Coordinates of C-alpha atoms in Angstrom, one line a residue:
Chain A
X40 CA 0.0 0.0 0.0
X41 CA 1.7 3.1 -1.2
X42 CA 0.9 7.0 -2.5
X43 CA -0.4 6.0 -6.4
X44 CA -1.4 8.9 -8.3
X45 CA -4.1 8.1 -11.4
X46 CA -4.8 11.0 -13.8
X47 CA -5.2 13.9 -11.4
X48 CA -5.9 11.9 -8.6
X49 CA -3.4 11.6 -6.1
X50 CA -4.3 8.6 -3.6
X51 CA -2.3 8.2 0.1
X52 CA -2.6 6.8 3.4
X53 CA -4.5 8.4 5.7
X54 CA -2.8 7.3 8.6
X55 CA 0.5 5.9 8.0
X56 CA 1.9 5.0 11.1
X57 CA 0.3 3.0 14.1
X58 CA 1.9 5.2 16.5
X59 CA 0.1 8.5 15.6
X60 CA -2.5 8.6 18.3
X61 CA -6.2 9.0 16.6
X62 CA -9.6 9.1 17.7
X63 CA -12.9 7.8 17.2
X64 CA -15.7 11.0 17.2
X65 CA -17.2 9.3 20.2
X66 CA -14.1 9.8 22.1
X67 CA -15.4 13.2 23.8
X68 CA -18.7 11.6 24.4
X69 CA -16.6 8.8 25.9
X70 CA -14.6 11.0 28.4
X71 CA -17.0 13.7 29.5
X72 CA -20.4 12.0 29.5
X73 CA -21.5 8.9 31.1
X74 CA -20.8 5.1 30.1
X75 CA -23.4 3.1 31.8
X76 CA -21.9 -0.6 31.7
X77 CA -23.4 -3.1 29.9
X78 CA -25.4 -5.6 32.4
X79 CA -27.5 -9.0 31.3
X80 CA -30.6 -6.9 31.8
X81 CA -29.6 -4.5 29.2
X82 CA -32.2 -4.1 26.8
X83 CA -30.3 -2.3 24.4
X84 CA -25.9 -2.8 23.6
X85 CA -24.2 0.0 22.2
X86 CA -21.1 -0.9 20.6
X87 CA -18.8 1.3 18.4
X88 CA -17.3 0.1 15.5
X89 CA -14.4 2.6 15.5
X90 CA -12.3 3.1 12.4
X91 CA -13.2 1.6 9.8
X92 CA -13.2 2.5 6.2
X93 CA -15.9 4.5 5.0
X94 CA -15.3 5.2 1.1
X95 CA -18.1 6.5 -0.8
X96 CA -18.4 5.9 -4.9
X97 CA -20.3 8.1 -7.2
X98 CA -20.7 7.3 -11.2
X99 CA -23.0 5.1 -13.1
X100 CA -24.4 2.1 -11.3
X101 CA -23.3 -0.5 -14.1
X102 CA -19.7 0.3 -14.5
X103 CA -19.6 0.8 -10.2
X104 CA -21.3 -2.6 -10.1
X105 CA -18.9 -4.4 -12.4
X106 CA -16.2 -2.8 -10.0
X107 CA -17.1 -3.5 -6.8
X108 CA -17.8 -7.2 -8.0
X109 CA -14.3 -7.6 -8.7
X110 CA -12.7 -5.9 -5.8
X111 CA -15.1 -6.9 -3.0
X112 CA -17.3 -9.7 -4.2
X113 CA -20.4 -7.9 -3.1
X114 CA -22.8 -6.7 -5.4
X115 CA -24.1 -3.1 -5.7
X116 CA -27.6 -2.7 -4.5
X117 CA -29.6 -2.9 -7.2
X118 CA -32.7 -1.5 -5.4
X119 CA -33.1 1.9 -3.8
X120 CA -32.0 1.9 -0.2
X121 CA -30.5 -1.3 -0.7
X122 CA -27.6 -2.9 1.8
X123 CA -25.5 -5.4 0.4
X124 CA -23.2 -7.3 3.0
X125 CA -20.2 -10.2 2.1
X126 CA -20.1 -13.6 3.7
X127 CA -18.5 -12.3 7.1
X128 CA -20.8 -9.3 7.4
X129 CA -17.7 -7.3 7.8
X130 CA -17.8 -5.7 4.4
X131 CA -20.8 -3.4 3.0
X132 CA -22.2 -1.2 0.1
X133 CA -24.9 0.6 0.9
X134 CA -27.0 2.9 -1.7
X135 CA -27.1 6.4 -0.2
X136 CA -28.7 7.9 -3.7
X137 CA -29.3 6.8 -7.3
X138 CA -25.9 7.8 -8.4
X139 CA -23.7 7.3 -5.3
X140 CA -22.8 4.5 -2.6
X141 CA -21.4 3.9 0.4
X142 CA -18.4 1.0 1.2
X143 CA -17.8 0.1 4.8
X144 CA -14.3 -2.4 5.1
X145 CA -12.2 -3.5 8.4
X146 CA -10.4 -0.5 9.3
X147 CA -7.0 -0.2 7.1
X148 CA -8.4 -1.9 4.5
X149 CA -9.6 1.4 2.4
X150 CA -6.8 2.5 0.6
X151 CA -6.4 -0.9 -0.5
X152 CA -9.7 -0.9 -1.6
X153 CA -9.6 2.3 -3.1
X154 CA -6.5 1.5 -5.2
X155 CA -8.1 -1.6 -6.4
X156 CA -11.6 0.1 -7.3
X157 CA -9.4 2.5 -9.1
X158 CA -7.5 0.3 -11.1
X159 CA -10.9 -1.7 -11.7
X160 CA -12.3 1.7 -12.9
X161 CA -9.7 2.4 -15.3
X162 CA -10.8 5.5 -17.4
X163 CA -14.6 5.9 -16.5
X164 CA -16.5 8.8 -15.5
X165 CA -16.5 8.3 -11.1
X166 CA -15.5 9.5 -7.6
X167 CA -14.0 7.6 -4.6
X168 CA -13.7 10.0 -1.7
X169 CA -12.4 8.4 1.6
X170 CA -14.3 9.6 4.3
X171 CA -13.2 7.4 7.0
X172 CA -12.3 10.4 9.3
X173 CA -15.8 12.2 8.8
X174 CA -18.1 9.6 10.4
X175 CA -18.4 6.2 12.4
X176 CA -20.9 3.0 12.5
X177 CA -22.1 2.1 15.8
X178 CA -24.4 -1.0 16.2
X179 CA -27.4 -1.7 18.4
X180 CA -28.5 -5.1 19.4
X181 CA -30.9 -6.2 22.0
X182 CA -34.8 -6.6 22.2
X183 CA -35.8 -3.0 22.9
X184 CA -33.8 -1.2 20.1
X185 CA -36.9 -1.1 18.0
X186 CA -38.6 0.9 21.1
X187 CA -35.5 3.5 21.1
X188 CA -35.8 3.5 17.5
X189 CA -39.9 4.6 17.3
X190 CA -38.9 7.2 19.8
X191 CA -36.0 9.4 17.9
X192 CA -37.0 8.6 14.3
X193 CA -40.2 9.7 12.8
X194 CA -39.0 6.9 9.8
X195 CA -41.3 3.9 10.3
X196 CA -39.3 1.0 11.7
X197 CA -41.6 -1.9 11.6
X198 CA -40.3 -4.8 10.1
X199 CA -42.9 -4.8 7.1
X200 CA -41.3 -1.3 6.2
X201 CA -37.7 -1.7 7.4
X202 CA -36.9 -5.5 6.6
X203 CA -32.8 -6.8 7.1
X204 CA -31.0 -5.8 4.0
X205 CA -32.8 -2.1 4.0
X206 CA -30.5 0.8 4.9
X207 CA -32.1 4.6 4.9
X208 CA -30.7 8.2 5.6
X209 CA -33.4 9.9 8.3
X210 CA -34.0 12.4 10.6
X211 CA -33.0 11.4 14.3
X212 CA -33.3 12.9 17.0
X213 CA -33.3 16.7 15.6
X214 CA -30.3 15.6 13.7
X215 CA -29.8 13.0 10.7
X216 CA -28.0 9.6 10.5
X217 CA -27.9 6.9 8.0
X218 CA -29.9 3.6 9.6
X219 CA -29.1 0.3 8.4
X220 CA -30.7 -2.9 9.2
X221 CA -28.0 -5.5 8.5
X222 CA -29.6 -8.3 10.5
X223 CA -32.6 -9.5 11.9
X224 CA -31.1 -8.7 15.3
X225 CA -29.2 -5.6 14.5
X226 CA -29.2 -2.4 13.2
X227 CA -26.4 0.0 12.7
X228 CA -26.3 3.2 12.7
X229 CA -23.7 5.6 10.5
X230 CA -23.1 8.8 12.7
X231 CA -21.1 12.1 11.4
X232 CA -18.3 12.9 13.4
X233 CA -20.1 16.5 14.6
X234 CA -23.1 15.3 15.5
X235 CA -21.7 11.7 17.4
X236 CA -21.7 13.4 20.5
X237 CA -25.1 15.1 20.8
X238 CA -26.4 11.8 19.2
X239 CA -24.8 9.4 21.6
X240 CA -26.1 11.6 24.9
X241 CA -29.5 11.4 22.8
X242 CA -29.0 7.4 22.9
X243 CA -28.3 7.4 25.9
X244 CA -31.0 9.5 27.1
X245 CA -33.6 7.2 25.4
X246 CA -32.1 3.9 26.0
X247 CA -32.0 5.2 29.9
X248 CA -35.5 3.0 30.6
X249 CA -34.3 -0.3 28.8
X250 CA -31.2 -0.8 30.5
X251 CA -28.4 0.8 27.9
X252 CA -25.5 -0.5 28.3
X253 CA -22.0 0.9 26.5
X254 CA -19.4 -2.0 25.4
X255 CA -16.3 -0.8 24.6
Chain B
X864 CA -47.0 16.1 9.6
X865 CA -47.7 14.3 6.3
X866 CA -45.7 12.3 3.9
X867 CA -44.6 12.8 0.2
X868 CA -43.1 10.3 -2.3
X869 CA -39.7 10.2 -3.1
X870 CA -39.3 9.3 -7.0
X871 CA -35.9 8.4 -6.5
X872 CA -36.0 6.1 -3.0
X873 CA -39.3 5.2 -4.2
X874 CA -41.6 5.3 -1.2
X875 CA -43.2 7.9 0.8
X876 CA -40.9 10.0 3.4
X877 CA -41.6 12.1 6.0
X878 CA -42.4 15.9 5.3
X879 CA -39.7 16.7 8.0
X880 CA -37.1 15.4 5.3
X881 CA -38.0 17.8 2.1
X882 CA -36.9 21.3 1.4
X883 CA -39.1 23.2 -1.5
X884 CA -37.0 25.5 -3.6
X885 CA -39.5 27.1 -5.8
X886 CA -41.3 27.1 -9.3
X887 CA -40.2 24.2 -11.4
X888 CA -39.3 24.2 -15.0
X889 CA -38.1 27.1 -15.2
X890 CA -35.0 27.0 -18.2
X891 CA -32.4 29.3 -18.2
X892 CA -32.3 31.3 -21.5
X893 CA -29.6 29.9 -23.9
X894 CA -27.8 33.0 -24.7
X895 CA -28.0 34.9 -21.3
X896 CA -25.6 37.5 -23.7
X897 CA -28.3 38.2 -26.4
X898 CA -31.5 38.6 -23.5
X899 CA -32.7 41.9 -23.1
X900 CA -33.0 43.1 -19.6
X901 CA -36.4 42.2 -19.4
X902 CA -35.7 38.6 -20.5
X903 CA -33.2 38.1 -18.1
X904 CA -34.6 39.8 -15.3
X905 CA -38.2 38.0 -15.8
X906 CA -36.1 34.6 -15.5
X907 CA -34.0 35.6 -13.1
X908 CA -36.4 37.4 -10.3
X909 CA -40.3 36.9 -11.6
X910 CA -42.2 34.1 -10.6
X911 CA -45.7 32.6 -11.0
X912 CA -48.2 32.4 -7.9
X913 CA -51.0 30.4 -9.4
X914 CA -54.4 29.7 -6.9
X915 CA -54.5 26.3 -7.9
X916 CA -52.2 23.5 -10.2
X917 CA -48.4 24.8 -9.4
X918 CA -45.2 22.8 -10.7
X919 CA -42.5 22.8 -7.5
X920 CA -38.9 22.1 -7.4
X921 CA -38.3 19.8 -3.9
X922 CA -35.3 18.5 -2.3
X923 CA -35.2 15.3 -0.6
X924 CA -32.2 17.3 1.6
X925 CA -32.1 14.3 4.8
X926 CA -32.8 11.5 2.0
X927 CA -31.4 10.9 -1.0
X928 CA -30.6 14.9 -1.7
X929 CA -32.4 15.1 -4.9
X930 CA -34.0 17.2 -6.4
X931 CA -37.6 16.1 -8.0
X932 CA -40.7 18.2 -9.1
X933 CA -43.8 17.8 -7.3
X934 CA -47.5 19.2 -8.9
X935 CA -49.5 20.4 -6.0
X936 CA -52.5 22.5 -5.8
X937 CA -51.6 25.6 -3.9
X938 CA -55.6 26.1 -2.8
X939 CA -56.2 22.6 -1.4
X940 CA -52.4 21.6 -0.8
X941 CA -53.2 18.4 -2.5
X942 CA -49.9 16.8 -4.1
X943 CA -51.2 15.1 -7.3
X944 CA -47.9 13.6 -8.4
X945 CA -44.1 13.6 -8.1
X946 CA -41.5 13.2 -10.8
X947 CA -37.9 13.2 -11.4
X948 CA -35.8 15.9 -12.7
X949 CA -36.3 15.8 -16.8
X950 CA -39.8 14.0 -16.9
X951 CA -42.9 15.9 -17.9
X952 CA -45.8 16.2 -15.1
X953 CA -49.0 14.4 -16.4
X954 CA -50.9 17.0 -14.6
X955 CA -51.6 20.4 -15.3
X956 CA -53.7 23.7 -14.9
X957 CA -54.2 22.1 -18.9
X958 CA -55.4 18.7 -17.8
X959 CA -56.5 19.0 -14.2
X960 CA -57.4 15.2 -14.0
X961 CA -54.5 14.4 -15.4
X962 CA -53.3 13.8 -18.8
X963 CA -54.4 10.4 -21.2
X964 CA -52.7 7.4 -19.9
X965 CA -51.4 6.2 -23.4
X966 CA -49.6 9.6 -23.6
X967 CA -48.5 9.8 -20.2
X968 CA -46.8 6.3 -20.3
X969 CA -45.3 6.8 -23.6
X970 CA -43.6 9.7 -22.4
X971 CA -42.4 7.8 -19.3
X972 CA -40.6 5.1 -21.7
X973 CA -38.9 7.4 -23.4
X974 CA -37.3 9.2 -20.4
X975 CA -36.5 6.0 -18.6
X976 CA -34.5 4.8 -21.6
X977 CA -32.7 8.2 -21.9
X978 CA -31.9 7.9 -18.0
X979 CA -30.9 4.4 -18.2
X980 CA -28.2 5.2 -20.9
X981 CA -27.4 8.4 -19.2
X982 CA -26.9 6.4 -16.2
X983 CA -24.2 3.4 -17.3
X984 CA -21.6 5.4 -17.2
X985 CA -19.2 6.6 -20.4
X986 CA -16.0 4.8 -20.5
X987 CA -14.1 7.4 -22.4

């Protein structure tokens, strides 16, 4: 993994070397607000998935398909709000808009993947923008999530409207996030780096009558 | 509170999630150098305020962030229809109840064939 530069494009590594201290946009939210431990009566787990590699693509959905195929062995949703997962779960495309997508791999994996989409790509008309540093995924699992859910998003989270495999950008809370329902059990939610800390307080505020508990 | 569809998600959304940004349809002349100042000031600054039938530009700005026409009727608020950017509403202060269905659809085919190939993508 090194600095390649295609066309006018310049690609590098965002963070080079392990021993440059970074941190997650929940971090202040982590040091200054409360962490209520997780217990087994915890209706609702909040779990950060810190650092991974957000890249979104924008360009024409058949080219971006034939792509990300190739590179990641996922297809693009072809459907509006579509999620798309691989085999582990640990890599996703989501569709954000009829022209652009999101990629979510294992932290360190997105200049890689970048690279790879790039060369994929060759000479056709698309963006990759990394914007790993901009936002982070935090998952909620337990049996009341649906309840804190109906109470920060007017979007209608039943399962007949919001099945696994579904992934929509909504108001929450007074602010927005992107909500993704990955599995039956879960749903994830993609947070922008100004807004994680209002957002997680808001969590916590609403998850305060099931029991949330914080794993770090 | 009420909800309008999104032609691009494809399903109805949440009012709370729109932005309106004005009249719709409204083309920029193609020679802004050869307008007079009353052609350019008339596109530019003047815009209709019909009681009834009114073509609006929206913005799904929480969604998807595009933009999309919507036909409403600014006495009764009713929305009769949303469309994407580049179609042709099938209802209008012309055809209240809304155009014929042959012509409307043919229309339709037409556009989703030119967005389809505008859509794949040139590889230059």
């Amino acid at each position: 993994m090194s600095d390649i530069t295609y066309g006018k494009v310049a690609t590098f590594n965002t963070h080079p070397d392990a021993s440059i201290p970074k941190e997650s946009p929940l971090s202040v939210a982590y040091n200054t607000g409360s962490v209520p431990a997780a217990t087994s009566g915890s209706g609702v787990l909040f779990k950060e998935q810190a650092f991974l590699g957000h890249l979104i693509l924008r360009g024409g959905a058949i080219v971006l398909d034939e792509a990300v195929r190739k590179v990641l062995g996922i297809s693009l949703p072809g459907q509006p709000l579509g999620l798309s997962l691989d085999e582990s779960g640990e890599r996703s495309v989501q569709w954000l808009s009829p022209d652009e997508w999101l990629v979510i791999v294992p932290g360190g994996e997105e200049l890689d993947v970048e690279q790879r989409l790039r060369d994929a790509l060759g000479d056709a008309h698309y963006a990759i923008v990394d914007v790993s540093g901009g936002q982070t995924l935090v998952s909620l699992e337990g049996e009341k999530v649906r309840e804190l859910l109906m109470k920060s998003t007017n979007y209608d989270v039943h399962p007949s409207n919001f099945p696994v495999g579904k992934a929509v950008s909504v108001v929450f809370g007074k602010s927005s996030l992107v909500l993704r329902r990955p599995g039956e059990e879960r749903y994830e939610l993609v947070l922008r780096r100004s807004f994680a800390d209002y957002l997680y307080r808001w969590i916590l505020d609403a998850g305060a009558e099931y029991g949330i508990g914080v794993q770090r | 509170m009420f909800y309008i569809h999104c032609p691009y998600c494809d399903e109805y959304r949440d009012e709370e999630e729109f932005a309106p940004k004005g009249q719709a349809h409204i083309a920029r002349p193609e020679d802004p150098e050869s307008c007079s100042d009353d052609q350019w000031g008339a596109y530019l600054f003047f815009r209709d305020n019909p009681r009834g039938i009114h073509h609006e530009l929206w913005v799904h700005a929480i969604g998807c962030r595009k933009f999309f026409n919507i036909t409403r009727n600014s006495a009764s608020y009713e929305i009769l229809e949303t469309y994407r950017m580049g179609e042709q509403p099938r209802f209008s202060a012309e055809h209240p109840e809304g155009k014929p269905a042959e012509q409307g659809a043919a229309v339709n085919v037409a556009d989703e064939a030119g967005m389809v190939a505008g859509q794949e993508g040139v590889k230059a």
